[in-house]
Amino acid sequence: MFGSQRSFFVLVVLGSFVAGTPSLVAQDATLPELPQVNGPFTLSAVSGSASGKSHFRYNGKDVPPTIRVRPGQDIRVEYVNGLSPVSKERCVMMPCSNRSNLHFHGLHVSPDKPQDDVLTMSAAPGETLRYTVSVPRNQPPGLYWYHTHQHMESYRQDLDGMSGAIVVEGIDRYLPELRHMEERIMVLRDTELEEQGPERSAMIRKVSLQTQGCGSSTEQPERVFTVNGAVRPEIDISPGEHQFWRIVNASPDLYADIEIDGRFFDVVALDGMPFAFHNPSIRTRRMTHVLLAPAGRMEAVVTGPSAGKQATLHTRCFDTGSDGDPNASMVLADLAPKRSSPAARTMVEDSGTPVYQPVSLASMHSLEQEQPEFTAVFTEDKGGFYINGKQFTMDSPPMLTVETGHYQHWRVSNETNEVHPFHIHQVHFLVYARNGDRLREPEWLDTVNVPTRGSVDLVMDFTDPIIRGTSLFHCHLLNHEDKGMMAKIVFR
């Protein structure tokens, strides 16, 4: 489907009418395959009557689908909030109200209604939102995602699993060899551990969770990762086989520093941005591990381990700082030889011409030497979380206005004792310095970690003329966002 053809889906949020809450966590299973949609469909979300937890449901199953769309198409969403007017859950500041909306994370689309608007589009239980998200023809092809973004409610709803992947087709334009590889889409979410007891111990053993000696945090882990809803599934891959893996960290606050025993990733894209998009001479980068902040994505070619060799996909310990949450190492999945040869799911081939947007190194270096046009300072205290001393509320005025059509040098400074992932809606940025030191390999991202008591320097890409209206930037630890570490920006 090209040109004016459109992807359309209906998203419905429904209150549960049965007792209990269906488990979202499968165990001892092959990696579940996610449903994929690129035409009319209905997605619902149900709340367990016992726990009150909300989650999306598609086609009778509790598995949010992957939306696939081509550049130049529209994604049309009817979002019906049928959740109970009275929530049984508690959000970060108060009991949840069950209001909800959607954010299309990473897409270069308008922040105005009826597109990626999380400020004026909000549905109370019983209300409906209708989105028409126009994906531009020059959208970098890659992995994006959708999740709820209702202020004060986003942490709890995302923790409950209200999220899904988006694939913008066409990454094979840059690497045609991807067309013949098996494609795997993996969504990392959380499942909460029991506070104590045999179930907690069994889960810790199952994922080989490190419970001591990781980083500066003195707290005990509260959650473990699932992969497509399964705890430590098996990923079928033959010895020496090349597969194309697309991984999104959909956790509201866990970091995933992913690694495979004795292997490496030939990374094609980070945060949906192919390396070749801005630099045609770079097709892949070989990495032994990749740190995915909450909301981060990676797309890479993985080679199956040699016959007889055991390997796991796991996340390494990541030190979030003395005031941060524990992010211990754990096993995400086991790599296992294929037992049979079912038809592999490969990507939708795209024979179009690749889109390149090279940037002038001279102009980038000149911009880097200038003083920042804007500095965002992250702080926190017992009362909440702040940007430039201000705590966000829905009626907060914009913190700044930028004229589109050019690049800007920004600095994000972290004056706290924990790492914060900075994210801005609508655009990508070039991360070129950390703590004042220029990076050997600058990266185009939409979410970047800001080190404790440190800073990052960014070249913000405000060149796209379609980005107009009021948008947001914030910490993507959604607990912090809900408590005020967010600000409005006007694109003019």
Coordinates of C-alpha atoms in Angstrom, one line a residue:
M1 CA 0.0 0.0 0.0
F2 CA 1.6 3.3 -1.1
G3 CA 0.7 6.9 -1.7
S4 CA -2.6 7.9 -0.3
Q5 CA -3.5 4.5 1.0
R6 CA -3.8 4.4 4.8
S7 CA -3.4 2.1 7.7
F8 CA -6.5 2.2 9.9
F9 CA -7.2 0.7 13.3
V10 CA -9.7 1.0 16.1
L11 CA -8.4 1.0 19.6
V12 CA -11.0 0.3 22.3
V13 CA -10.4 0.4 26.1
L14 CA -13.0 -1.7 27.9
G15 CA -13.7 -2.4 31.5
S16 CA -13.6 -6.1 32.5
F17 CA -16.8 -8.0 33.2
V18 CA -15.2 -11.1 34.6
A19 CA -13.7 -11.8 38.0
G20 CA -9.9 -11.9 38.2
T21 CA -7.3 -10.7 35.8
P22 CA -5.9 -12.8 33.0
S23 CA -2.1 -13.4 33.3
L24 CA 0.0 -11.4 30.8
V25 CA 3.0 -13.5 31.6
A26 CA 3.7 -16.8 29.8
Q27 CA 6.5 -19.0 31.0
D28 CA 8.5 -21.9 29.5
A29 CA 7.6 -21.0 26.0
T30 CA 9.0 -20.3 22.6
L31 CA 9.2 -16.5 22.0
P32 CA 5.6 -15.5 21.3
E33 CA 5.0 -14.0 17.9
L34 CA 3.2 -10.6 17.9
P35 CA 0.2 -10.0 15.7
Q36 CA 0.9 -7.5 12.9
V37 CA -1.6 -5.2 11.4
N38 CA -1.6 -2.7 8.5
G39 CA -5.3 -2.4 7.8
P40 CA -8.6 -2.0 9.6
F41 CA -8.7 -3.7 13.0
T42 CA -10.0 -3.3 16.5
L43 CA -7.9 -3.2 19.6
S44 CA -9.4 -3.2 23.0
A45 CA -8.1 -3.0 26.6
V46 CA -9.6 -4.7 29.6
S47 CA -9.3 -4.2 33.3
G48 CA -9.3 -7.1 35.6
S49 CA -12.2 -6.8 38.0
A50 CA -10.1 -8.1 40.9
S51 CA -6.8 -6.1 40.4
G52 CA -8.2 -3.3 38.2
K53 CA -5.1 -3.5 36.0
S54 CA -5.6 -2.3 32.5
H55 CA -4.2 -3.7 29.3
F56 CA -4.8 -3.8 25.5
R57 CA -6.6 -6.7 23.9
Y58 CA -6.5 -7.5 20.2
N59 CA -8.5 -10.2 18.3
G60 CA -9.5 -11.9 21.6
K61 CA -6.0 -12.1 23.0
D62 CA -4.1 -9.9 25.5
V63 CA -1.4 -9.1 23.0
P64 CA -1.1 -5.5 21.5
P65 CA -0.3 -5.7 17.8
T66 CA 2.6 -4.3 15.9
I67 CA 1.4 -1.5 13.6
R68 CA 3.1 -1.6 10.2
V69 CA 3.0 1.5 8.0
R70 CA 4.8 2.9 5.0
P71 CA 6.2 6.4 4.8
G72 CA 3.5 8.6 3.3
Q73 CA 0.7 6.7 4.8
D74 CA -1.7 7.6 7.6
I75 CA -2.3 5.7 10.8
R76 CA -5.9 6.1 11.8
V77 CA -6.9 5.2 15.3
E78 CA -10.2 5.3 17.0
Y79 CA -9.4 5.1 20.7
V80 CA -12.4 4.3 22.9
N81 CA -11.9 4.5 26.6
G82 CA -14.3 2.0 28.2
L83 CA -12.4 1.7 31.5
S84 CA -14.3 1.9 34.8
P85 CA -15.0 5.4 36.1
V86 CA -13.6 4.3 39.4
S87 CA -10.1 2.8 39.3
K88 CA -8.8 0.2 41.7
E89 CA -5.2 1.2 41.0
R90 CA -3.1 4.0 42.5
C91 CA -1.1 6.3 40.3
V92 CA 2.0 8.2 41.4
M93 CA 0.2 11.1 43.1
M94 CA -3.3 9.9 43.7
P95 CA -5.8 7.2 42.8
C96 CA -5.9 6.7 39.1
S97 CA -8.7 8.4 37.2
N98 CA -8.5 6.1 34.1
R99 CA -8.2 8.9 31.7
S100 CA -6.1 7.9 28.7
N101 CA -4.6 8.9 25.4
L102 CA -1.9 7.8 23.0
H103 CA 1.6 8.9 22.1
F104 CA 3.3 7.8 18.8
H105 CA 6.8 7.8 20.1
G106 CA 9.6 8.9 17.8
L107 CA 7.4 9.6 14.7
H108 CA 8.2 12.9 13.0
V109 CA 4.5 14.0 13.0
S110 CA 2.5 17.0 14.1
P111 CA 1.9 17.5 17.8
D112 CA -1.5 19.1 17.0
K113 CA -4.9 17.4 17.1
P114 CA -5.7 14.9 15.6
Q115 CA -2.1 13.6 15.4
D116 CA 0.4 13.1 18.2
D117 CA -1.4 15.4 20.6
V118 CA -1.1 14.4 24.3
L119 CA -2.0 17.8 25.7
T120 CA -5.6 18.5 24.4
M121 CA -6.6 14.9 23.4
S122 CA -7.6 13.0 26.5
A123 CA -10.4 10.6 27.0
A124 CA -12.3 10.0 30.2
P125 CA -13.9 6.6 30.7
G126 CA -16.7 6.4 28.1
E127 CA -15.2 8.9 25.7
T128 CA -13.6 8.3 22.3
L129 CA -10.5 9.9 20.6
R130 CA -9.9 9.7 16.9
Y131 CA -6.3 10.0 15.6
T132 CA -5.1 10.6 12.1
V133 CA -1.3 10.3 12.2
S134 CA 0.3 11.3 8.8
V135 CA 3.7 9.6 8.6
P136 CA 5.8 11.7 6.3
R137 CA 7.5 10.3 3.2
N138 CA 10.9 11.2 4.6
Q139 CA 10.2 9.4 8.0
P140 CA 13.3 7.4 8.8
P141 CA 12.2 3.7 8.4
G142 CA 12.6 1.7 11.6
L143 CA 11.2 0.7 14.9
Y144 CA 8.9 3.0 16.9
W145 CA 6.2 2.4 19.4
Y146 CA 2.9 3.6 20.8
H147 CA 2.0 3.9 24.5
T148 CA -0.4 5.8 26.7
H149 CA 0.7 9.3 27.8
Q150 CA -1.9 10.7 30.1
H151 CA -0.2 13.0 32.6
M152 CA -0.3 11.5 36.1
E153 CA -1.4 8.2 34.7
S154 CA 1.3 7.2 32.2
Y155 CA 3.5 5.3 34.7
R156 CA 0.8 3.0 35.9
Q157 CA -0.8 2.4 32.5
D158 CA 2.5 1.7 30.8
L159 CA 3.6 -0.6 33.7
D160 CA 0.3 -2.5 33.1
G161 CA 1.4 -3.1 29.5
M162 CA -0.5 -0.5 27.5
S163 CA 2.0 -0.2 24.7
G164 CA 2.9 -1.7 21.4
A165 CA 5.5 -1.6 18.5
I166 CA 5.3 0.4 15.3
V167 CA 7.4 -0.5 12.2
V168 CA 7.9 2.1 9.5
E169 CA 8.7 0.0 6.5
G170 CA 11.7 0.5 4.2
I171 CA 14.8 -0.1 6.3
D172 CA 15.7 -2.8 3.7
R173 CA 16.3 0.0 1.2
Y174 CA 19.6 0.6 3.0
L175 CA 20.4 -3.1 3.5
P176 CA 18.7 -5.3 0.9
E177 CA 20.1 -8.4 2.6
L178 CA 17.7 -8.0 5.4
R179 CA 14.8 -9.0 3.1
H180 CA 15.8 -12.7 3.3
M181 CA 16.4 -12.9 7.1
E182 CA 13.8 -14.0 9.7
E183 CA 12.5 -10.9 11.4
R184 CA 11.8 -10.9 15.1
I185 CA 10.1 -8.0 17.0
M186 CA 10.6 -8.1 20.7
V187 CA 8.8 -5.8 23.2
L188 CA 10.4 -5.7 26.7
R189 CA 8.0 -5.0 29.5
D190 CA 7.9 -5.6 33.2
T191 CA 6.2 -8.1 35.5
E192 CA 6.2 -7.3 39.2
L193 CA 7.8 -9.6 41.7
E194 CA 6.0 -10.7 44.9
E195 CA 7.4 -8.9 47.9
Q196 CA 8.4 -12.2 49.4
G197 CA 7.6 -15.9 49.3
P198 CA 8.2 -18.9 47.0
E199 CA 6.8 -17.3 43.9
R200 CA 9.3 -14.5 44.2
S201 CA 12.2 -16.9 44.8
A202 CA 11.1 -19.1 41.8
M203 CA 11.0 -16.1 39.5
I204 CA 14.4 -14.9 40.6
R205 CA 15.9 -18.3 39.9
K206 CA 14.2 -18.6 36.6
V207 CA 15.7 -15.4 35.2
S208 CA 19.0 -15.7 37.2
L209 CA 18.3 -12.2 38.6
Q210 CA 21.3 -10.6 40.4
T211 CA 20.0 -9.6 43.8
Q212 CA 23.2 -8.1 45.3
G213 CA 26.2 -6.2 44.2
C214 CA 24.8 -4.3 41.3
G215 CA 25.4 -0.5 41.3
S216 CA 24.9 2.1 44.0
S217 CA 21.3 1.5 44.8
T218 CA 20.6 -0.3 48.1
E219 CA 17.1 -1.3 47.1
Q220 CA 15.9 -4.8 46.1
P221 CA 14.6 -5.4 42.6
E222 CA 10.9 -5.1 42.3
R223 CA 10.3 -6.3 38.7
V224 CA 11.8 -8.5 36.0
F225 CA 11.6 -8.2 32.2
T226 CA 9.3 -10.2 30.0
V227 CA 9.8 -10.6 26.2
N228 CA 6.6 -10.4 24.2
G229 CA 4.8 -11.2 27.5
A230 CA 6.9 -14.3 28.2
V231 CA 9.4 -14.9 31.0
R232 CA 12.7 -16.2 29.6
P233 CA 11.3 -17.7 26.4
E234 CA 13.4 -19.6 23.8
I235 CA 14.4 -17.8 20.6
D236 CA 14.9 -20.3 17.8
I237 CA 18.0 -19.6 15.7
S238 CA 20.1 -22.1 13.8
P239 CA 23.9 -22.2 14.1
G240 CA 25.3 -19.5 11.9
E241 CA 21.9 -18.2 10.9
H242 CA 21.4 -14.5 10.4
Q243 CA 18.2 -13.0 11.9
F244 CA 17.0 -9.4 12.0
W245 CA 16.0 -8.4 15.6
R246 CA 14.0 -5.3 16.4
I247 CA 13.8 -4.7 20.2
V248 CA 12.0 -1.9 22.1
N249 CA 12.4 -1.3 25.8
A250 CA 8.7 -0.5 26.7
S251 CA 9.4 -0.5 30.5
P252 CA 8.4 2.7 32.3
D253 CA 11.7 2.8 34.2
L254 CA 13.9 -0.3 33.8
Y255 CA 17.1 -0.1 31.7
A256 CA 18.1 -2.9 29.4
D257 CA 21.8 -3.2 28.7
I258 CA 21.4 -6.1 26.3
E259 CA 24.1 -8.7 25.4
I260 CA 24.4 -12.2 24.0
D261 CA 27.0 -14.6 25.4
G262 CA 30.1 -14.5 23.2
R263 CA 28.3 -12.8 20.3
F264 CA 27.8 -9.3 19.0
F265 CA 25.1 -7.2 17.3
D266 CA 25.6 -5.8 13.9
V267 CA 23.4 -2.7 14.7
V268 CA 21.5 -1.1 11.8
A269 CA 19.5 1.5 13.7
L270 CA 19.0 3.0 17.1
D271 CA 15.7 4.7 18.1
G272 CA 14.3 4.0 14.7
M273 CA 17.1 6.0 12.9
P274 CA 19.2 3.9 10.5
F275 CA 22.8 4.9 10.7
A276 CA 22.8 5.3 6.9
F277 CA 20.0 7.9 7.0
H278 CA 22.4 10.7 7.9
N279 CA 25.6 9.0 6.7
P280 CA 25.3 6.7 3.7
S281 CA 28.8 5.3 4.3
I282 CA 27.7 3.7 7.6
R283 CA 25.5 0.7 7.1
T284 CA 26.0 -1.1 10.5
R285 CA 28.0 -0.8 13.6
R286 CA 29.3 -3.9 15.5
M287 CA 28.5 -3.7 19.2
T288 CA 29.0 -6.3 22.0
H289 CA 26.2 -4.8 24.0
V290 CA 23.6 -2.1 23.6
L291 CA 22.1 0.0 26.5
L292 CA 18.5 0.7 25.9
A293 CA 17.0 3.4 28.2
P294 CA 13.3 3.2 28.9
A295 CA 11.8 3.9 25.4
G296 CA 15.0 3.0 23.6
R297 CA 15.1 0.8 20.5
M298 CA 17.6 -1.3 18.6
E299 CA 17.5 -3.0 15.3
A300 CA 20.4 -5.4 14.5
V301 CA 21.5 -8.5 12.7
V302 CA 22.2 -11.4 15.1
T303 CA 24.1 -14.6 14.1
G304 CA 23.2 -17.9 15.7
P305 CA 25.8 -19.5 18.0
S306 CA 27.9 -22.4 16.9
A307 CA 26.4 -25.9 17.1
G308 CA 26.6 -27.2 20.7
K309 CA 27.2 -23.7 22.2
Q310 CA 24.7 -22.4 24.7
A311 CA 23.9 -18.7 24.7
T312 CA 21.4 -16.3 26.4
L313 CA 20.1 -12.9 25.6
H314 CA 20.5 -11.0 28.8
T315 CA 20.6 -7.6 30.3
R316 CA 23.7 -6.5 32.3
C317 CA 23.8 -4.7 35.6
F318 CA 23.3 -0.9 35.0
D319 CA 24.2 1.5 37.8
T320 CA 21.5 4.2 37.9
G321 CA 23.1 6.1 40.8
S322 CA 22.7 6.1 44.5
D323 CA 19.2 7.6 44.3
G324 CA 18.2 5.4 41.4
D325 CA 16.3 2.1 41.2
P326 CA 18.1 -1.2 41.0
N327 CA 18.8 -2.5 37.5
A328 CA 20.3 -5.9 38.0
S329 CA 21.4 -8.3 35.4
M330 CA 19.0 -11.0 34.4
V331 CA 18.4 -13.5 31.5
L332 CA 15.8 -12.3 29.0
A333 CA 15.7 -15.3 26.7
D334 CA 17.6 -18.5 25.7
L335 CA 18.9 -19.0 22.1
A336 CA 18.1 -22.5 21.0
P337 CA 18.6 -24.4 17.7
K338 CA 15.5 -24.7 15.6
R339 CA 13.7 -28.0 16.1
S340 CA 11.8 -27.7 12.8
S341 CA 11.7 -25.5 9.7
P342 CA 8.4 -23.5 9.7
A343 CA 8.1 -20.7 7.3
A344 CA 10.1 -17.8 8.7
R345 CA 8.4 -14.4 9.0
T346 CA 10.4 -11.9 6.9
M347 CA 9.8 -8.2 6.6
V348 CA 7.7 -6.6 3.9
E349 CA 10.1 -5.9 1.1
D350 CA 10.4 -2.3 0.0
S351 CA 12.2 -1.8 -3.4
G352 CA 11.9 2.0 -3.2
T353 CA 14.8 4.4 -3.4
P354 CA 16.5 5.0 0.0
V355 CA 16.1 8.4 1.5
Y356 CA 19.3 10.1 2.7
Q357 CA 19.6 13.3 4.7
P358 CA 23.3 13.9 5.1
V359 CA 24.3 16.8 7.4
S360 CA 27.3 19.1 6.8
L361 CA 30.0 18.2 9.2
A362 CA 31.4 21.7 9.1
S363 CA 28.0 23.2 10.1
M364 CA 27.6 20.6 12.9
H365 CA 31.1 21.4 14.3
S366 CA 30.4 25.1 14.1
L367 CA 27.2 24.6 16.0
E368 CA 28.9 22.5 18.6
Q369 CA 31.4 25.2 19.3
E370 CA 28.7 27.7 20.1
Q371 CA 27.1 28.2 23.6
P372 CA 23.9 26.2 24.0
E373 CA 20.8 28.0 22.8
F374 CA 18.9 26.3 25.6
T375 CA 19.9 24.4 28.7
A376 CA 17.5 22.0 30.5
V377 CA 18.5 21.3 34.1
F378 CA 17.0 18.2 35.9
T379 CA 16.6 18.4 39.6
E380 CA 14.5 16.6 42.3
D381 CA 13.6 16.8 45.9
K382 CA 11.1 15.2 48.2
G383 CA 8.3 17.3 46.6
G384 CA 8.8 16.1 43.1
F385 CA 10.9 16.4 39.9
Y386 CA 11.7 19.6 38.0
I387 CA 13.1 21.0 34.8
N388 CA 14.8 24.4 35.3
G389 CA 13.2 24.6 38.7
K390 CA 9.7 24.2 37.4
Q391 CA 7.3 21.3 38.1
F392 CA 5.0 20.5 35.2
T393 CA 1.2 20.8 35.4
M394 CA -1.2 20.6 32.5
D395 CA -1.8 24.3 32.6
S396 CA 1.9 25.2 32.7
P397 CA 2.9 27.8 30.0
P398 CA 5.5 26.7 27.4
M399 CA 9.1 26.8 28.7
L400 CA 10.4 28.0 25.3
T401 CA 9.5 28.6 21.6
V402 CA 11.7 27.6 18.7
E403 CA 11.6 28.6 15.1
T404 CA 11.6 25.5 12.9
G405 CA 13.9 25.3 9.9
H406 CA 17.2 25.0 11.6
Y407 CA 19.4 23.1 14.1
Q408 CA 20.0 24.2 17.7
H409 CA 22.6 23.3 20.3
W410 CA 21.0 22.1 23.5
R411 CA 22.6 21.0 26.8
V412 CA 20.8 18.8 29.3
S413 CA 22.3 18.9 32.8
N414 CA 21.5 16.4 35.6
E415 CA 22.0 17.8 39.1
T416 CA 20.7 14.6 40.8
N417 CA 22.2 11.4 42.0
E418 CA 20.4 9.2 39.5
V419 CA 20.4 8.8 35.7
H420 CA 17.6 10.4 33.8
P421 CA 16.7 9.5 30.1
F422 CA 15.8 12.7 28.2
H423 CA 13.2 12.5 25.5
I424 CA 11.6 15.1 23.2
H425 CA 8.5 14.4 21.1
Q426 CA 8.5 14.9 17.2
V427 CA 12.2 15.0 16.5
H428 CA 15.6 13.2 16.7
F429 CA 18.8 14.8 18.0
L430 CA 22.5 14.1 17.6
V431 CA 24.2 13.2 20.9
Y432 CA 27.8 14.4 20.4
A433 CA 29.2 15.0 23.9
R434 CA 28.9 13.6 27.4
N435 CA 30.2 15.5 30.4
G436 CA 31.9 17.9 28.0
D437 CA 33.8 15.2 26.2
R438 CA 33.1 14.7 22.5
L439 CA 31.9 11.2 21.7
R440 CA 34.0 9.1 19.3
E441 CA 30.8 8.0 17.5
P442 CA 28.0 10.5 17.9
E443 CA 24.5 9.0 17.7
W444 CA 21.1 10.2 16.4
L445 CA 18.5 9.3 19.1
D446 CA 15.2 10.4 20.5
T447 CA 15.9 9.3 24.1
V448 CA 19.3 9.7 25.8
N449 CA 20.6 9.0 29.2
V450 CA 21.9 12.0 31.2
P451 CA 24.6 10.8 33.7
T452 CA 24.4 11.6 37.4
R453 CA 25.8 15.0 38.2
G454 CA 26.7 15.3 34.5
S455 CA 25.4 16.5 31.1
V456 CA 24.9 15.7 27.5
D457 CA 25.2 18.1 24.5
L458 CA 22.8 17.7 21.6
V459 CA 22.2 19.0 18.2
M460 CA 18.5 19.3 17.9
D461 CA 17.0 18.8 14.5
F462 CA 14.2 21.4 14.2
T463 CA 14.5 21.5 10.4
D464 CA 11.2 19.7 9.5
P465 CA 8.6 22.3 8.4
I466 CA 5.7 20.0 9.3
I467 CA 6.5 20.2 13.0
R468 CA 4.2 23.0 14.2
G469 CA 2.4 23.4 17.5
T470 CA 2.9 22.7 21.2
S471 CA 4.8 19.6 22.2
L472 CA 6.8 18.2 25.1
F473 CA 10.2 17.1 26.4
H474 CA 10.6 15.1 29.6
C475 CA 12.4 12.5 31.6
H476 CA 11.3 9.1 30.2
L477 CA 11.3 7.5 33.7
L478 CA 7.5 7.8 33.6
N479 CA 7.3 8.0 37.4
H480 CA 9.4 11.2 37.2
E481 CA 7.4 12.6 34.3
D482 CA 4.1 12.1 36.2
K483 CA 5.7 13.9 39.2
G484 CA 6.6 17.0 37.1
M485 CA 9.9 16.4 35.1
M486 CA 8.3 17.6 31.9
A487 CA 7.9 20.9 30.0
K488 CA 6.1 22.3 27.0
I489 CA 7.9 23.5 23.8
V490 CA 6.2 25.5 21.0
F491 CA 7.4 24.7 17.4
R492 CA 6.7 27.8 15.3

